[in-house]
Every structure is written in C-alpha cells, then in structure tokens.
Short mmCIF file of C-alpha atoms in Angstrom, two decimals:
data_model
loop_
_atom_site.label_atom_id
_atom_site.label_comp_id
_atom_site.label_asym_id
_atom_site.label_seq_id
_atom_site.Cartn_x
_atom_site.Cartn_y
_atom_site.Cartn_z
CA UNK A 1 81.63 24.67 -63.88
CA UNK A 2 80.06 22.36 -61.13
CA UNK A 3 78.60 25.41 -59.22
CA UNK A 4 77.44 27.11 -62.36
CA UNK A 5 75.39 23.96 -63.23
CA UNK A 6 74.06 23.69 -60.07
CA UNK A 7 72.92 27.19 -59.92
CA UNK A 8 71.20 26.81 -63.14
CA UNK A 9 69.21 24.07 -61.92
CA UNK A 10 68.43 26.07 -58.57
CA UNK A 11 67.02 28.84 -60.90
CA UNK A 12 64.99 26.48 -62.83
CA UNK A 13 63.48 24.80 -60.06
CA UNK A 14 62.64 28.24 -58.38
CA UNK A 15 60.89 29.40 -61.51
CA UNK A 16 58.95 26.00 -61.66
CA UNK A 17 57.84 25.91 -57.93
CA UNK A 18 56.69 29.52 -57.99
CA UNK A 19 54.79 28.94 -61.12
CA UNK A 20 53.13 25.76 -59.80
CA UNK A 21 52.38 26.97 -56.32
CA UNK A 22 51.89 30.49 -56.06
CA UNK A 23 52.91 34.05 -57.31
CA UNK A 24 55.13 35.15 -54.32
CA UNK A 25 57.74 37.78 -53.34
CA UNK A 26 61.41 36.75 -52.50
CA UNK A 27 60.79 37.39 -48.70
CA UNK A 28 57.35 35.61 -48.46
CA UNK A 29 56.31 32.01 -48.37
CA UNK A 30 52.74 31.53 -48.23
CA UNK A 31 50.92 29.13 -45.88
CA UNK A 32 50.01 25.62 -47.18
CA UNK A 33 46.26 25.87 -48.38
CA UNK A 34 44.66 22.62 -46.59
CA UNK A 35 41.99 21.14 -49.14
CA UNK A 36 38.34 21.01 -47.95
CA UNK A 37 38.05 18.25 -45.54
CA UNK A 38 41.74 17.69 -44.94
CA UNK A 39 42.63 14.19 -45.93
CA UNK A 40 40.08 12.79 -48.09
CA UNK A 41 41.31 8.99 -47.66
CA UNK A 42 42.76 8.70 -51.12
CA UNK A 43 45.69 6.45 -51.82
CA UNK A 44 49.07 8.10 -51.61
CA UNK A 45 52.67 7.08 -51.37
CA UNK A 46 54.64 9.14 -49.01
CA UNK A 47 58.48 9.15 -49.74
CA UNK A 48 60.47 9.38 -46.53
CA UNK A 49 64.09 10.00 -46.59
CA UNK A 50 65.93 9.49 -43.50
CA UNK A 51 69.47 8.89 -41.73
CA UNK A 52 68.35 6.11 -39.56
CA UNK A 53 70.45 3.12 -38.87
CA UNK A 54 69.17 -0.22 -38.84
CA UNK A 55 68.22 -0.44 -35.13
CA UNK A 56 66.25 2.66 -35.48
CA UNK A 57 64.52 1.51 -38.81
CA UNK A 58 63.00 -1.46 -36.97
CA UNK A 59 61.49 0.76 -34.25
CA UNK A 60 59.94 2.88 -37.01
CA UNK A 61 58.58 0.05 -39.09
CA UNK A 62 57.02 -1.55 -36.04
CA UNK A 63 55.36 2.27 -35.17
CA UNK A 64 54.12 2.29 -38.79
CA UNK A 65 51.92 -0.70 -38.32
CA UNK A 66 49.89 1.38 -36.05
CA UNK A 67 49.74 4.31 -38.48
CA UNK A 68 48.64 2.26 -40.98
CA UNK A 69 45.97 0.92 -39.03
CA UNK A 70 44.46 4.23 -38.91
CA UNK A 71 45.25 5.27 -42.59
CA UNK A 72 45.60 2.29 -44.52
CA UNK A 73 45.53 4.19 -47.82
CA UNK A 74 48.80 6.07 -46.98
CA UNK A 75 51.79 3.94 -48.02
CA UNK A 76 55.22 4.88 -46.65
CA UNK A 77 58.03 4.51 -48.96
CA UNK A 78 61.22 4.80 -46.71
CA UNK A 79 64.57 5.47 -47.90
CA UNK A 80 67.68 5.54 -45.66
CA UNK A 81 69.92 7.89 -47.39
CA UNK A 82 73.32 7.63 -45.32
CA UNK A 83 74.24 10.07 -42.75
CA UNK A 84 72.78 13.61 -42.33
CA UNK A 85 75.19 15.56 -44.94
CA UNK A 86 74.75 12.58 -47.51
CA UNK A 87 70.95 12.57 -46.95
CA UNK A 88 71.06 16.30 -47.49
CA UNK A 89 72.97 16.17 -50.75
CA UNK A 90 70.73 13.64 -52.06
CA UNK A 91 67.62 15.63 -51.51
CA UNK A 92 69.33 18.52 -52.95
CA UNK A 93 70.07 16.58 -56.21
CA UNK A 94 66.28 15.58 -56.25
CA UNK A 95 65.35 19.21 -55.90
CA UNK A 96 67.47 20.15 -58.78
CA UNK A 97 65.31 17.79 -60.98
CA UNK A 98 62.22 18.89 -59.17
CA UNK A 99 61.56 15.34 -57.70
CA UNK A 100 61.81 16.16 -53.88
CA UNK A 101 60.64 13.51 -51.34
CA UNK A 102 57.49 14.15 -49.09
CA UNK A 103 59.09 14.02 -45.83
CA UNK A 104 62.68 14.14 -44.84
CA UNK A 105 65.14 14.24 -41.79
CA UNK A 106 66.70 17.59 -41.55
CA UNK A 107 68.67 20.02 -39.68
CA UNK A 108 67.67 23.72 -39.83
CA UNK A 109 70.83 24.25 -42.00
CA UNK A 110 69.24 21.77 -44.54
CA UNK A 111 65.84 23.62 -44.54
CA UNK A 112 67.59 26.79 -45.27
CA UNK A 113 69.19 25.50 -48.30
CA UNK A 114 65.90 23.81 -49.46
CA UNK A 115 64.03 26.91 -49.03
CA UNK A 116 66.20 28.69 -51.64
CA UNK A 117 63.89 26.96 -54.02
CA UNK A 118 60.84 27.20 -51.57
CA UNK A 119 60.45 23.66 -51.48
CA UNK A 120 59.55 23.42 -47.94
CA UNK A 121 55.89 23.55 -46.87
CA UNK A 122 55.01 26.02 -43.90
CA UNK A 123 53.44 24.01 -41.34
CA UNK A 124 51.57 26.88 -39.30
CA UNK A 125 48.07 26.15 -41.27
CA UNK A 126 48.39 22.63 -40.66
CA UNK A 127 49.49 22.88 -36.91
CA UNK A 128 46.43 25.14 -36.40
CA UNK A 129 43.67 23.26 -38.38
CA UNK A 130 40.69 22.18 -36.62
CA UNK A 131 39.35 20.01 -39.58
CA UNK A 132 38.48 16.81 -38.40
CA UNK A 133 39.72 13.78 -40.08
CA UNK A 134 38.08 10.28 -40.04
CA UNK A 135 40.26 7.14 -39.35
CA UNK A 136 39.85 3.60 -40.44
CA UNK A 137 39.01 2.43 -36.95
CA UNK A 138 36.10 4.63 -36.92
CA UNK A 139 37.69 7.45 -34.75
CA UNK A 140 38.45 11.02 -35.49
CA UNK A 141 41.03 13.55 -34.85
CA UNK A 142 41.59 17.11 -35.59
CA UNK A 143 44.16 17.43 -38.46
CA UNK A 144 46.04 19.94 -36.30
CA UNK A 145 47.90 19.84 -33.08
CA UNK A 146 45.74 20.19 -29.80
CA UNK A 147 46.96 22.51 -27.24
CA UNK A 148 48.23 19.68 -25.12
CA UNK A 149 50.21 18.25 -28.05
CA UNK A 150 51.80 21.69 -28.53
CA UNK A 151 52.69 22.00 -24.75
CA UNK A 152 54.12 18.64 -24.64
CA UNK A 153 56.96 19.47 -27.06
CA UNK A 154 60.14 20.66 -25.25
CA UNK A 155 59.98 24.44 -25.99
CA UNK A 156 63.68 25.01 -27.27
CA UNK A 157 63.21 21.85 -29.92
CA UNK A 158 59.86 23.20 -30.98
CA UNK A 159 60.86 26.69 -31.24
CA UNK A 160 64.01 25.54 -33.45
CA UNK A 161 61.26 24.99 -36.42
CA UNK A 162 60.48 28.49 -36.50
CA UNK A 163 63.98 30.08 -36.29
CA UNK A 164 64.34 31.31 -40.13
CA UNK A 165 63.52 34.97 -39.67
CA UNK A 166 59.84 34.93 -40.49
CA UNK A 167 58.27 33.30 -37.43
CA UNK A 168 56.83 30.59 -39.68
CA UNK A 169 57.40 26.90 -38.73
CA UNK A 170 59.10 24.78 -41.32
CA UNK A 171 60.12 21.51 -39.34
CA UNK A 172 59.14 19.61 -36.23
CA UNK A 173 61.45 18.13 -33.90
CA UNK A 174 62.01 14.20 -34.07
CA UNK A 175 64.81 13.43 -31.58
CA UNK A 176 67.67 15.28 -30.38
CA UNK A 177 71.38 14.43 -29.46
CA UNK A 178 74.46 16.35 -28.44
CA UNK A 179 78.12 15.71 -28.22
CA UNK A 180 79.65 13.73 -25.45
CA UNK A 181 83.17 12.69 -24.38
CA UNK A 182 83.88 8.92 -23.98
CA UNK A 183 87.08 8.33 -22.08
CA UNK A 184 88.88 4.88 -21.21
CA UNK A 185 88.09 5.03 -17.54
CA UNK A 186 90.19 1.78 -16.77
CA UNK A 187 93.37 3.71 -18.11
CA UNK A 188 92.37 6.99 -16.56
CA UNK A 189 92.29 5.42 -13.16
CA UNK A 190 95.32 3.19 -13.53
CA UNK A 191 97.43 6.28 -14.57
CA UNK A 192 95.84 8.66 -11.92
CA UNK A 193 94.85 10.74 -15.01
CA UNK A 194 92.02 13.39 -14.31
CA UNK A 195 89.27 13.66 -16.65
CA UNK A 196 89.68 16.93 -18.57
CA UNK A 197 86.91 19.63 -18.35
CA UNK A 198 88.45 22.49 -20.36
CA UNK A 199 90.50 22.48 -23.79
CA UNK A 200 93.50 24.66 -23.27
CA UNK A 201 96.21 25.05 -20.77
CA UNK A 202 95.78 28.28 -18.76
CA UNK A 203 99.42 28.91 -17.89
CA UNK A 204 101.00 29.55 -20.98
CA UNK A 205 102.89 26.25 -21.01
CA UNK A 206 102.47 23.25 -23.28
CA UNK A 207 102.19 19.45 -23.00
CA UNK A 208 103.47 17.77 -19.94
CA UNK A 209 105.12 21.02 -18.86
CA UNK A 210 101.97 22.50 -17.95
CA UNK A 211 100.55 22.50 -14.41
CA UNK A 212 96.88 22.75 -15.78
CA UNK A 213 96.36 18.98 -15.23
CA UNK A 214 92.45 19.13 -15.93
CA UNK A 215 93.07 20.57 -19.38
CA UNK A 216 92.86 18.61 -22.47
CA UNK A 217 96.22 19.92 -23.49
CA UNK A 218 97.85 17.99 -20.50
CA UNK A 219 95.68 14.82 -20.83
CA UNK A 220 96.72 14.44 -24.63
CA UNK A 221 100.28 14.93 -23.80
CA UNK A 222 100.21 12.62 -20.86
CA UNK A 223 98.47 9.79 -22.92
CA UNK A 224 100.82 10.14 -25.78
CA UNK A 225 103.87 9.83 -23.40
CA UNK A 226 102.34 6.43 -21.81
CA UNK A 227 101.44 5.17 -25.04
CA UNK A 228 103.48 6.53 -27.84
CA UNK A 229 101.98 4.66 -30.72
CA UNK A 230 98.36 5.96 -29.97
CA UNK A 231 96.37 8.80 -31.24
CA UNK A 232 95.14 10.03 -27.84
CA UNK A 233 91.90 11.91 -29.07
CA UNK A 234 89.12 10.78 -31.78
CA UNK A 235 86.67 13.45 -32.75
CA UNK A 236 83.82 12.18 -35.10
CA UNK A 237 82.67 15.85 -36.12
CA UNK A 238 85.59 18.31 -36.77
CA UNK A 239 82.69 20.76 -38.05
CA UNK A 240 80.79 20.53 -34.66
CA UNK A 241 84.19 20.72 -32.82
CA UNK A 242 84.97 24.30 -34.07
CA UNK A 243 81.43 25.39 -33.86
CA UNK A 244 81.32 24.62 -30.45
CA UNK A 245 84.56 26.12 -29.79
CA UNK A 246 83.75 29.25 -31.43
CA UNK A 247 80.55 29.35 -29.27
CA UNK A 248 82.29 28.74 -26.06
CA UNK A 249 85.01 31.58 -26.59
CA UNK A 250 82.48 33.82 -28.45
CA UNK A 251 84.85 34.35 -31.10
CA UNK A 252 82.53 34.55 -34.07
CA UNK A 253 81.16 31.77 -36.42
CA UNK A 254 77.92 32.78 -38.16
CA UNK A 255 75.08 35.35 -37.86
CA UNK A 256 71.37 34.89 -39.16
CA UNK A 257 71.25 38.40 -40.13
CA UNK A 258 73.83 41.08 -41.47
CA UNK A 259 77.12 39.58 -42.11
CA UNK A 260 76.68 36.02 -42.02
CA UNK A 261 80.08 34.58 -41.77
CA UNK A 262 82.12 35.81 -38.73
CA UNK A 263 84.67 33.02 -38.23
CA UNK A 264 87.30 34.85 -39.98
CA UNK A 265 89.23 36.75 -37.46
CA UNK A 266 92.48 36.61 -35.57
CA UNK A 267 91.15 35.02 -32.41
CA UNK A 268 90.05 31.76 -34.16
CA UNK A 269 93.23 31.76 -36.46
CA UNK A 270 95.09 31.55 -33.13
CA UNK A 271 92.75 28.71 -31.74
CA UNK A 272 93.34 26.79 -35.07
CA UNK A 273 97.08 27.22 -34.75
CA UNK A 274 97.01 25.58 -31.33
CA UNK A 275 95.02 22.76 -32.63
CA UNK A 276 97.67 22.48 -35.69
CA UNK A 277 100.42 22.02 -32.89
CA UNK A 278 98.12 19.49 -31.41
CA UNK A 279 97.53 17.36 -34.73
CA UNK A 280 101.52 17.87 -35.70
CA UNK A 281 102.13 15.91 -32.25
CA UNK A 282 99.60 13.44 -33.51
CA UNK A 283 97.35 14.02 -30.60
CA UNK A 284 94.15 13.76 -32.28
CA UNK A 285 92.29 12.74 -35.30
CA UNK A 286 88.76 13.29 -36.98
CA UNK A 287 86.39 11.39 -38.99
CA UNK A 288 87.20 13.62 -42.08
CA UNK A 289 90.80 13.32 -41.77
CA UNK A 290 90.38 9.49 -41.58
CA UNK A 291 88.39 9.70 -44.89
CA UNK A 292 85.24 8.75 -43.31
CA UNK A 293 85.98 6.11 -40.63
CA UNK A 294 84.22 6.93 -37.54
CA UNK A 295 86.78 7.62 -34.55
CA UNK A 296 84.80 5.33 -32.24
CA UNK A 297 86.82 2.48 -34.10
CA UNK A 298 90.05 3.69 -32.69
CA UNK A 299 88.49 4.28 -29.10
CA UNK A 300 87.09 0.55 -29.00
CA UNK A 301 90.57 -0.84 -30.11
CA UNK A 302 92.32 -2.85 -27.56
CA UNK A 303 95.73 -2.43 -29.38
CA UNK A 304 98.06 0.55 -30.47
CA UNK A 305 100.21 -1.29 -32.56
CA UNK A 306 99.06 0.20 -35.90
CA UNK A 307 98.63 3.59 -34.31
CA UNK A 308 94.83 3.05 -34.36
CA UNK A 309 94.06 3.50 -31.01
CA UNK A 310 92.59 6.38 -28.89
CA UNK A 311 91.62 6.71 -25.14
CA UNK A 312 89.23 9.76 -25.48
CA UNK A 313 86.50 10.13 -28.04
CA UNK A 314 84.08 12.84 -29.00
CA UNK A 315 81.16 11.78 -30.47
CA UNK A 316 77.21 12.00 -30.78
CA UNK A 317 75.23 10.78 -27.88
CA UNK A 318 73.22 9.00 -30.65
CA UNK A 319 76.12 6.67 -31.40
CA UNK A 320 76.66 5.88 -27.77
CA UNK A 321 76.64 2.18 -28.06
CA UNK A 322 79.48 2.22 -30.84
CA UNK A 323 81.59 3.49 -28.08
CA UNK A 324 81.57 0.33 -25.78
CA UNK A 325 84.32 -2.29 -26.87
CA UNK A 326 83.36 -5.75 -27.87
CA UNK A 327 83.60 -8.29 -24.92
CA UNK A 328 86.63 -10.69 -24.89
CA UNK A 329 85.90 -14.02 -22.78
CA UNK A 330 82.63 -12.47 -21.90
CA UNK A 331 84.30 -9.67 -20.31
CA UNK A 332 84.79 -6.01 -21.49
CA UNK A 333 88.39 -5.19 -22.05
CA UNK A 334 88.11 -1.83 -20.38
CA UNK A 335 85.41 0.48 -18.68
CA UNK A 336 84.17 3.32 -20.49
CA UNK A 337 83.62 6.55 -18.90
CA UNK A 338 81.13 9.28 -20.35
CA UNK A 339 80.76 13.20 -19.63
CA UNK A 340 80.30 16.52 -20.92
CA UNK A 341 82.59 17.63 -23.53
CA UNK A 342 85.14 20.27 -22.23
CA UNK A 343 84.59 23.89 -21.85
CA UNK A 344 86.38 27.07 -22.13
CA UNK A 345 87.07 27.14 -18.29
CA UNK A 346 87.57 24.63 -15.65
CA UNK A 347 84.59 23.94 -13.56
CA UNK A 348 82.32 25.70 -15.76
CA UNK A 349 78.73 25.22 -14.32
CA UNK A 350 76.11 24.07 -16.65
CA UNK A 351 74.31 27.13 -17.17
CA UNK A 352 77.53 28.82 -18.62
CA UNK A 353 78.38 25.59 -20.49
CA UNK A 354 78.14 25.39 -24.29
CA UNK A 355 77.21 22.24 -26.02
CA UNK A 356 75.90 21.70 -29.48
CA UNK A 357 72.30 20.61 -29.95
CA UNK A 358 71.89 18.25 -33.04
CA UNK A 359 69.82 15.39 -34.15
CA UNK A 360 66.79 15.19 -36.64
CA UNK A 361 63.95 17.42 -37.32
CA UNK A 362 61.33 16.55 -39.95
CA UNK A 363 60.01 18.84 -42.49
CA UNK A 364 57.44 18.37 -45.33
CA UNK A 365 58.04 19.30 -49.04
CA UNK A 366 55.63 20.77 -51.37
CA UNK A 367 53.76 18.79 -53.88
CA UNK A 368 51.37 19.52 -56.60
CA UNK A 369 49.18 16.84 -54.99
CA UNK A 370 47.72 18.63 -51.84
CA UNK A 371 46.72 15.27 -50.57
CA UNK A 372 50.49 14.11 -50.44
CA UNK A 373 51.20 17.14 -48.26
CA UNK A 374 48.20 16.30 -45.85
CA UNK A 375 49.14 12.65 -45.58
CA UNK A 376 52.82 13.67 -44.99
CA UNK A 377 51.72 15.88 -42.07
CA UNK A 378 49.64 13.32 -40.58
CA UNK A 379 52.77 10.89 -40.49
CA UNK A 380 54.97 13.66 -39.10
CA UNK A 381 52.31 14.45 -36.47
CA UNK A 382 51.84 10.72 -35.54
CA UNK A 383 55.60 10.11 -35.06
CA UNK A 384 56.58 13.28 -33.13
CA UNK A 385 53.65 13.28 -30.76
CA UNK A 386 53.73 9.45 -30.00
CA UNK A 387 55.35 9.12 -26.65
CA UNK A 388 55.92 5.33 -26.93
CA UNK A 389 57.80 5.58 -30.28
CA UNK A 390 59.82 8.70 -28.76
CA UNK A 391 60.73 6.53 -25.58
CA UNK A 392 61.91 3.41 -27.86
CA UNK A 393 63.91 5.60 -30.26
CA UNK A 394 65.58 7.75 -27.49
CA UNK A 395 66.36 4.95 -25.21
CA UNK A 396 67.55 2.68 -28.15
CA UNK A 397 69.86 5.27 -29.80
CA UNK A 398 70.95 7.82 -27.06
CA UNK A 399 68.68 10.51 -28.33
CA UNK A 400 66.57 12.90 -26.26
CA UNK A 401 62.86 12.59 -26.88
CA UNK A 402 61.09 15.83 -27.80
CA UNK A 403 57.98 15.41 -25.76
CA UNK A 404 57.82 15.75 -22.21
CA UNK A 405 55.01 12.95 -21.87
CA UNK A 406 57.59 10.25 -22.43
CA UNK A 407 58.91 10.87 -18.89
CA UNK A 408 55.51 9.82 -17.54
CA UNK A 409 55.62 6.34 -19.39
CA UNK A 410 56.01 3.22 -17.05
CA UNK A 411 59.45 2.09 -17.11
CA UNK A 412 61.12 4.81 -19.13
CA UNK A 413 62.33 6.68 -16.07
CA UNK A 414 63.68 3.31 -14.63
CA UNK A 415 65.53 2.68 -17.81
CA UNK A 416 67.37 5.92 -17.66
CA UNK A 417 67.64 5.90 -13.78
CA UNK A 418 69.51 2.48 -14.15
CA UNK A 419 71.42 2.87 -17.15
CA UNK A 420 75.18 2.17 -17.15
CA UNK A 421 78.22 2.53 -19.41
CA UNK A 422 78.31 -1.18 -20.25
CA UNK A 423 74.99 -2.73 -20.91
CA UNK A 424 73.07 0.54 -21.65
CA UNK A 425 75.27 3.01 -23.01
CA UNK A 426 72.64 4.68 -24.93
CA UNK A 427 70.62 5.00 -21.86
CA UNK A 428 73.46 6.42 -20.09
CA UNK A 429 73.98 9.12 -22.70
CA UNK A 430 70.28 10.13 -22.83
CA UNK A 431 70.54 10.36 -19.01
CA UNK A 432 73.52 12.76 -19.36
CA UNK A 433 71.88 14.78 -21.83
CA UNK A 434 68.79 15.40 -19.69
CA UNK A 435 71.02 16.36 -16.86
CA UNK A 436 72.66 19.17 -19.07
CA UNK A 437 70.29 20.18 -21.44
CA UNK A 438 70.44 23.87 -20.21
CA UNK A 439 73.81 24.05 -22.06
CA UNK A 440 72.62 23.27 -25.43
CA UNK A 441 72.72 25.80 -28.22
CA UNK A 442 72.03 25.84 -31.98
CA UNK A 443 73.97 27.38 -34.61
CA UNK A 444 71.92 30.09 -36.95
CA UNK A 445 70.25 28.81 -39.83
CA UNK A 446 70.06 30.86 -43.22
CA UNK A 447 70.89 30.14 -46.69
CA UNK A 448 74.27 29.31 -46.72
CA UNK A 449 74.86 28.15 -43.20
CA UNK A 450 74.81 24.40 -44.46
CA UNK A 451 77.93 25.45 -46.49
CA UNK A 452 79.55 27.07 -43.52
CA UNK A 453 79.16 23.97 -41.51
CA UNK A 454 80.88 22.01 -44.30
CA UNK A 455 83.64 24.49 -44.60
CA UNK A 456 84.54 24.08 -40.98
CA UNK A 457 85.43 20.34 -41.51
CA UNK A 458 87.54 21.57 -44.54
CA UNK A 459 89.09 24.62 -42.51
CA UNK A 460 90.10 22.29 -39.62
CA UNK A 461 91.75 19.70 -42.09
CA UNK A 462 93.66 22.45 -43.96
CA UNK A 463 94.90 24.26 -40.82
CA UNK A 464 96.09 21.48 -39.03
CA UNK A 465 98.32 20.39 -42.23
CA UNK A 466 99.70 23.70 -42.71
CA UNK A 467 103.49 23.31 -43.41
CA UNK A 468 106.27 25.34 -42.21
CA UNK A 469 108.43 25.67 -39.09
CA UNK A 470 108.44 29.39 -38.32
CA UNK A 471 105.54 31.17 -36.72
CA UNK A 472 105.28 33.56 -39.90
CA UNK A 473 104.76 30.74 -42.53
CA UNK A 474 102.49 28.85 -40.30
CA UNK A 475 100.31 32.19 -39.47
CA UNK A 476 100.32 32.74 -43.33
CA UNK A 477 98.96 29.22 -44.04
CA UNK A 478 96.56 29.55 -41.40
CA UNK A 479 95.19 32.72 -42.95
CA UNK A 480 94.90 31.31 -46.39
CA UNK A 481 92.85 28.42 -45.16
CA UNK A 482 90.51 30.88 -43.42
CA UNK A 483 90.53 33.01 -46.68
CA UNK A 484 89.46 29.77 -48.80
CA UNK A 485 86.82 28.89 -46.48
CA UNK A 486 85.22 32.32 -46.36
CA UNK A 487 85.54 32.42 -50.18
CA UNK A 488 83.60 29.09 -50.61
CA UNK A 489 80.93 30.42 -48.13
CA UNK A 490 80.33 33.68 -49.92
CA UNK A 491 80.21 32.36 -53.19
#
C-alpha cells in the first residue's frame, strides 16, 4: 500500500511539472530558459537542503556573508536534513507534494530519482550563459561559468554531473570524499600485526590457519584471538562495502543501460557467504547492524568489556576527525593509523585499485518563478568556484576540494603536507585521498540506482544473519536474500 500511494503521488507530480514547465517526451528534459537579463535583483528566498554538520555549517554561514554582499536580495534558508539518505528521503517527500527545495546536496543516484518527476534543472544553458549580471557592489559577472572556471574543476568530478545518459549537466560537484581504513596503530605495532591490504585469504585456509598474513581474514582472526570481547572491524556503510567489493572483483553490481541489476549472481553469493562466516564469528559490524550507531564509537573506545570495541574502522574521509579517541590526562590513549581500504589482491598498485568516490554535489530544482532558479544557480556557482571556501571546507572535514585552484592558495598546501593523524586527522585524510584519487570510481546512476544502494545494506544484513549449520541451507538462505533484494529493485 505504501508503494502504491507513493507511485500515485509521483505520477501526479510528473503530470503537474510537465504541465507547468513544458510539453515534453519521456526521454527529453528541455534546457532551462533563462529570463531576459538573467537575475533582475528581485527579492527571492532560496531553500537549500544539505547534510552538513555544525562545523561545516559554520563555514557555510561565514561564506554566505560574502554572497549576500553581492546579492543582498537573495535570502538563503538553509535546512540541514540529516545524513545523505535522510536528506534524500525528505526531498522525495517534498517532491510528492510538489514543494521541492531550490538547491540540495545530492548524489547522482538521488538526481536520477528526482528526475523521474523531471524535478531537476538542466544547468547547461546557465553554465554557457554570457548574460552580464549586476552585483550590489557595482561590479558585474557573467551568469555562466568562464572558461577558466570550467577548467578549474577536477575533470572527473565535473563530468559526473552529466553521467545520466543524455549528456546534459544536472549537478555540480561540491566536495568529494572516499572510504578510508583507520586502525589502532599502537595495538598493531605491539602485536606485530601487519596492516591488511586485501580482503580474503588466498591459500584456501581460514582464520589463524591462513598463512596470508596481510589479508583482512587473518587480521580479524588475530585481533579476536587477542581480545575475545571485541568486534575487530567496524564498517560504517555496508552499501559502500558491497558496492566496492563488487567493483574490485568485477562481479557485477548495476548498469546504467540494459539490464540494470547485475548483482544477483553466484560469485556475489559466495562472497556474501564468506562475510556471513565473518559475522558469525563476531569479526565485524556495520552502522546498519548497529541500528544507526556509527562504528567509529567502537573504534575510539578504550574498553572491550561490553563488546563495544574495534581495532579497525572503515568510514568516510569526511568523518576522519571522529576516528580519533578523546584525550585522557592530556594524552591520546592510542595512535591512529590511516590508509587505503583493502583491495582484491595484495600489493595492488593505485592504478589498479578501486575505491568508491562519494561526497555531495549540488543540484537546482525547477520552480514556477524563474528568478528563483537563476538565484539558485548564482549560489551554486559562488560556492563551487570559491577556492577559499573549498579549502576551508575540505581541510576541516576531510573532503577533497573539487577545484584545482585550491592548491595554489597560500597555506593550503602546507596544511595538507603537515597533517598528522592526531591533531589534524581531517587534513591527513584529505592528503591520502589526493595521493590515490586515481583509484576512485562511481557507481552507475539511473532511476532505481538509489534503491539498489539501499538494498545492498539490507542484503548484507540479511545474508550475515542467515541461519543453518549445513552448506546447503546457508546457500539457500543467501540466495533468498538476493532474490528479495532484486525483487525490491525491480518493483
């Protein structure tokens, strides 16, 4: 009933938007028609929905002072809507009542979902516009991006905005991050344990029996043996974990064209069978399995008495500062190490590695008032091409700036070069991301890709909890979990 009701609302929204904006064919989303003169200086309020934490919000508010000096009649109403998925679902509900925001943080998956109702503005006409806009300080700027501004964007991040199959631009990159592996360096060194650089043991043996001592398999077994009460590994995003594993092993996840859902196959089922064994041994947990608790709380804990302690944490570079334990008697209880997440094979070169690229882009939503769209674009342009803002946001949060001019700013290169894992973990995370950005990948975006991502979290949870002591019953349960995930995606 819930899905039926949602589909009715979506259909109604499609009809209303097409009626308001343009008569269009299913595969065509027309370019935004810029009003004559661009922005006319009228008073507009821009509703901006993001997933910023308080630290990042402070940086935004300070930056908006400069924007409002240029455009005093544009008021920014900023709503922090929780994490990315919560923000996405909030916007989806707003779309169902035809009350979208003007600007929002987004992943490409989210835009593909919003565009089912053609709610997102194509930015091409705005990007290319040569209309001169007057600013309150007496200066002017062209409405669009200059050639220098276009070239300043890191190409891969910029091109993600037009990865929807029609070569049109739907979003601009805001800040990028990736997954990193944080580990208790103090304990690793005390135990003589090597930092794992690949996931599964390659000699066919399990746990401490394997001779593959740089595998995650061996590391988790070793840590559990040393501290039986702990959960050795915490993974914040089970979805990112599976999507990355499927990419590393080229075993199939999704495709933007043809048969969209490729994850239901024997190779992936065997992989999940292995992860089930790990979970049954209490070797790992995830934020989803902990019902929303970030696994960094386990990693930064100093006691395993209640079983809430881990020694390895896989989480976003944007949350790097959360991976540092609180000082005790003015001293950190242990040193944190940070490195690239494990790969398919040991000693994999950066060029052959696969690490998911994430972090927010920003999109602009359609409005019956074209001045709201133009004002929204001016805000997006101001933030994404502002080197000082990008530098502050990135170095504070562990994000990678999306424009290259940040590297030319006085002090930024020094911040990154001198970053350490105690006093500036965010800078250290950004430094590492820069070092291996060639390994980044993004998953395909299409209507339904957001559902696929959600289902990976559910799939992992269901598979690791499959009951049964014999191989046949476990395989049956794993397959049924895959059947269920595929059915939810194809609905």
